[in-house]
Amino acid sequence: MQELSIVKIGGNVIENPFLLNGFLKSLAKMPGRKLLVHGGGKLASETAGKMGIPVKMHQGRRITCEETLKVVTMVYAGYVNKNITAALQAEGCNAIGMSGADMNIITAEKRRVTTIDYGFAGDITRVNVTQLNLLLEAQVTPVFCAVTHDGNGQLLNTNADTIAAAMAGALSSEWRTRLYYCFEKKGVLKEVSDENSVIPEITPTYFETLKASGIIADGMLPKLHNAFDALKNGVDEVMIGSHEMIENTTVNHTKIFL
Amino acid sequence: MQELSIVKIGGNVIENPFLLNGFLKSLAKMPGRKLLVHGGGKLASETAGKMGIPVKMHQGRRITCEETLKVVTMVYAGYVNKNITAALQAEGCNAIGMSGADMNIITAEKRRVTTIDYGFAGDITRVNVTQLNLLLEAQVTPVFCAVTHDGNGQLLNTNADTIAAAMAGALSSEWRTRLYYCFEKKGVLKEVSDENSVIPEITPTYFETLKASGIIADGMLPKLHNAFDALKNGVDEVMIGSHEMIENTTVNHTKIFL
């Protein structure tokens, strides 16, 4: 099996031109086949603000009304996605910016209304490995934003960490997959204020301990759940850290194990 | 040589859900390989207005400052492009939404400043036929918005009619190409107010007559220039009309000849 790297970058990297530039240079240099998934949440909130659309969140998740979906599609699939693609091309990486609707690669279903109506939020139902392989085998680097579709013409806002995990899982049937969650820190930290307190390895048992002691909380919880899900779905390695780890694996980072 | 249809739709079709829906259904049904190029100018102006960005035009062309380029990228490459792609997927057409930066397919250079500074407006320098063929041969339908790049990381706003003509011209070396300019009218009209006054054929000589008499003016002038350029560059047929002509070539439309 050939190797494939699936890299996810978060909004804090995207919004910092210095970090983003460093990340994209590292990604372009990365050998072998690769795929990028990006967020962009804060920029969407900022644009919604300028357009007078209220930002509604519930437990860290965006409630996506019709107007918010429009902003999300404009910012994620338009502004962020195309600027990343153009920057990668300038670095000699043959990128193609995509949403899940393009080549029908990610199908999702609108999240069912329970106590909360998340609006046009999508939960992934299928990743189209055949179509993805067509691009990967041609040495093209797909760059996915956090927008999917339901197959009936409706776009849906979908969590970027989940997209990365689902794609890595689906592709692991045909590739030896490595999943990198890149963000502005060096890894999962034992002390939030201490950049050198990176936890080198996290297993499910240790995760329970870290959760109980409050060291892992908030946005880091779903990221860890996605990481474990990816491993259960056949992904070979999952790592969390700064963009430096994708260029140099000896740089401190957190590795996730089952 | 296999046949390839290059279809361009303008902003007035895109902004009318009824016309757009009819157009996309016709496009999905069209046999053979195809490629779509779309505009979206009015929606960009509307969004710029909501964000408090002034719209500046000179002789019908948009002056693209940095903030305007951001809006253009959001609206064309994000909102319009992804909604069209999702709608085509729902009709069973395997579409992929793209800008010129994606797979490095359209390179342009920033328009030189003469008496007017058009800002981030791009003039096409190269169409990457090899990369386009990769998609066309896989029976994927590329859907291009009016955004290109300079190869150094800079996105550029580029006229959609010109993109369609340049792509059709470049692809005519390997495909038998037909270029369709679709808009809200049945063709080039002799009397603007009479939908039944479609001019069936326009040659360069007749074009001069129509121009001198003021029948062809304003936005129709560059469209005709693009049409003649496409034919000079090897495109087999160029037609101007409503979306009905792409489904049924017996429907009235204007055909351009050299």
Coordinates of C-alpha atoms in Angstrom, one line a residue, chain B residues 105-194:
Chain B
I105 CA -5.9 25.3 -15.0
I106 CA -6.1 29.0 -15.9
T107 CA -3.1 31.3 -15.4
A108 CA -3.6 35.1 -15.9
E109 CA -1.6 38.3 -15.4
K110 CA -2.8 41.3 -13.5
R111 CA -4.0 43.9 -16.1
R112 CA -1.4 46.6 -16.6
V113 CA -2.3 50.0 -15.3
T114 CA -2.8 52.5 -18.2
T115 CA -5.2 55.4 -17.8
I116 CA -7.4 53.1 -15.7
D117 CA -6.2 50.8 -12.8
Y118 CA -8.6 47.8 -12.9
G119 CA -7.0 46.4 -9.7
F120 CA -7.0 42.6 -9.4
A121 CA -8.4 42.0 -12.9
G122 CA -6.6 39.2 -14.8
D123 CA -6.0 38.7 -18.5
I124 CA -5.6 35.0 -19.4
T125 CA -2.1 33.8 -20.4
R126 CA -2.5 30.0 -20.4
V127 CA -5.1 27.3 -20.3
N128 CA -3.8 23.9 -19.0
V129 CA -5.3 21.4 -21.4
T130 CA -3.5 18.4 -19.9
Q131 CA -5.1 18.9 -16.5
L132 CA -8.5 19.7 -18.0
N133 CA -8.4 16.5 -20.1
L134 CA -7.8 14.4 -16.9
L135 CA -11.2 15.5 -15.7
L136 CA -13.0 15.5 -19.1
E137 CA -11.8 12.0 -19.8
A138 CA -13.1 10.8 -16.5
Q139 CA -16.5 12.1 -17.5
V140 CA -16.4 14.8 -14.9
T141 CA -18.0 18.2 -15.8
P142 CA -15.8 21.1 -14.7
V143 CA -17.8 24.2 -13.6
F144 CA -15.6 27.3 -13.7
C145 CA -16.2 30.6 -11.9
A146 CA -14.7 33.9 -13.2
V147 CA -11.7 33.7 -10.9
T148 CA -8.2 32.9 -12.1
H149 CA -4.7 33.1 -10.5
D150 CA -1.2 34.5 -11.5
G151 CA 0.7 31.4 -10.4
N152 CA 2.3 33.3 -7.5
G153 CA -0.5 33.0 -5.1
Q154 CA -2.6 36.0 -6.3
L155 CA -6.3 35.4 -7.3
L156 CA -7.6 37.6 -10.1
N157 CA -11.1 38.5 -11.3
T158 CA -11.5 37.5 -15.0
N159 CA -14.4 38.0 -17.4
A160 CA -16.4 34.8 -17.7
D161 CA -17.1 35.2 -21.5
T162 CA -13.4 35.5 -22.1
I163 CA -12.7 32.4 -19.9
A164 CA -15.2 30.4 -21.9
A165 CA -13.7 31.6 -25.3
A166 CA -10.1 30.9 -24.1
M167 CA -10.9 27.5 -22.8
A168 CA -12.8 26.5 -25.9
G169 CA -9.9 27.8 -28.1
A170 CA -7.3 25.9 -26.1
L171 CA -9.4 22.7 -26.0
S172 CA -10.1 22.7 -29.8
S173 CA -6.6 21.2 -30.4
E174 CA -7.9 17.9 -28.9
W175 CA -11.7 18.1 -29.1
R176 CA -14.3 19.1 -31.6
T177 CA -15.5 22.1 -29.6
R178 CA -18.9 23.9 -29.5
L179 CA -19.2 27.1 -27.6
Y180 CA -22.6 28.2 -26.3
Y181 CA -23.2 31.7 -24.8
C182 CA -26.4 31.2 -22.8
F183 CA -28.3 34.2 -21.5
E184 CA -31.9 35.3 -20.7
K185 CA -32.7 36.1 -24.4
K186 CA -33.2 33.8 -27.4
G187 CA -30.2 35.3 -29.2
V188 CA -28.8 38.6 -30.5
L189 CA -32.0 40.6 -31.2
K190 CA -32.6 43.0 -34.0
E191 CA -35.1 44.9 -31.9
V192 CA -34.3 44.7 -28.2
S193 CA -38.0 44.7 -27.2
D194 CA -38.9 41.9 -29.7

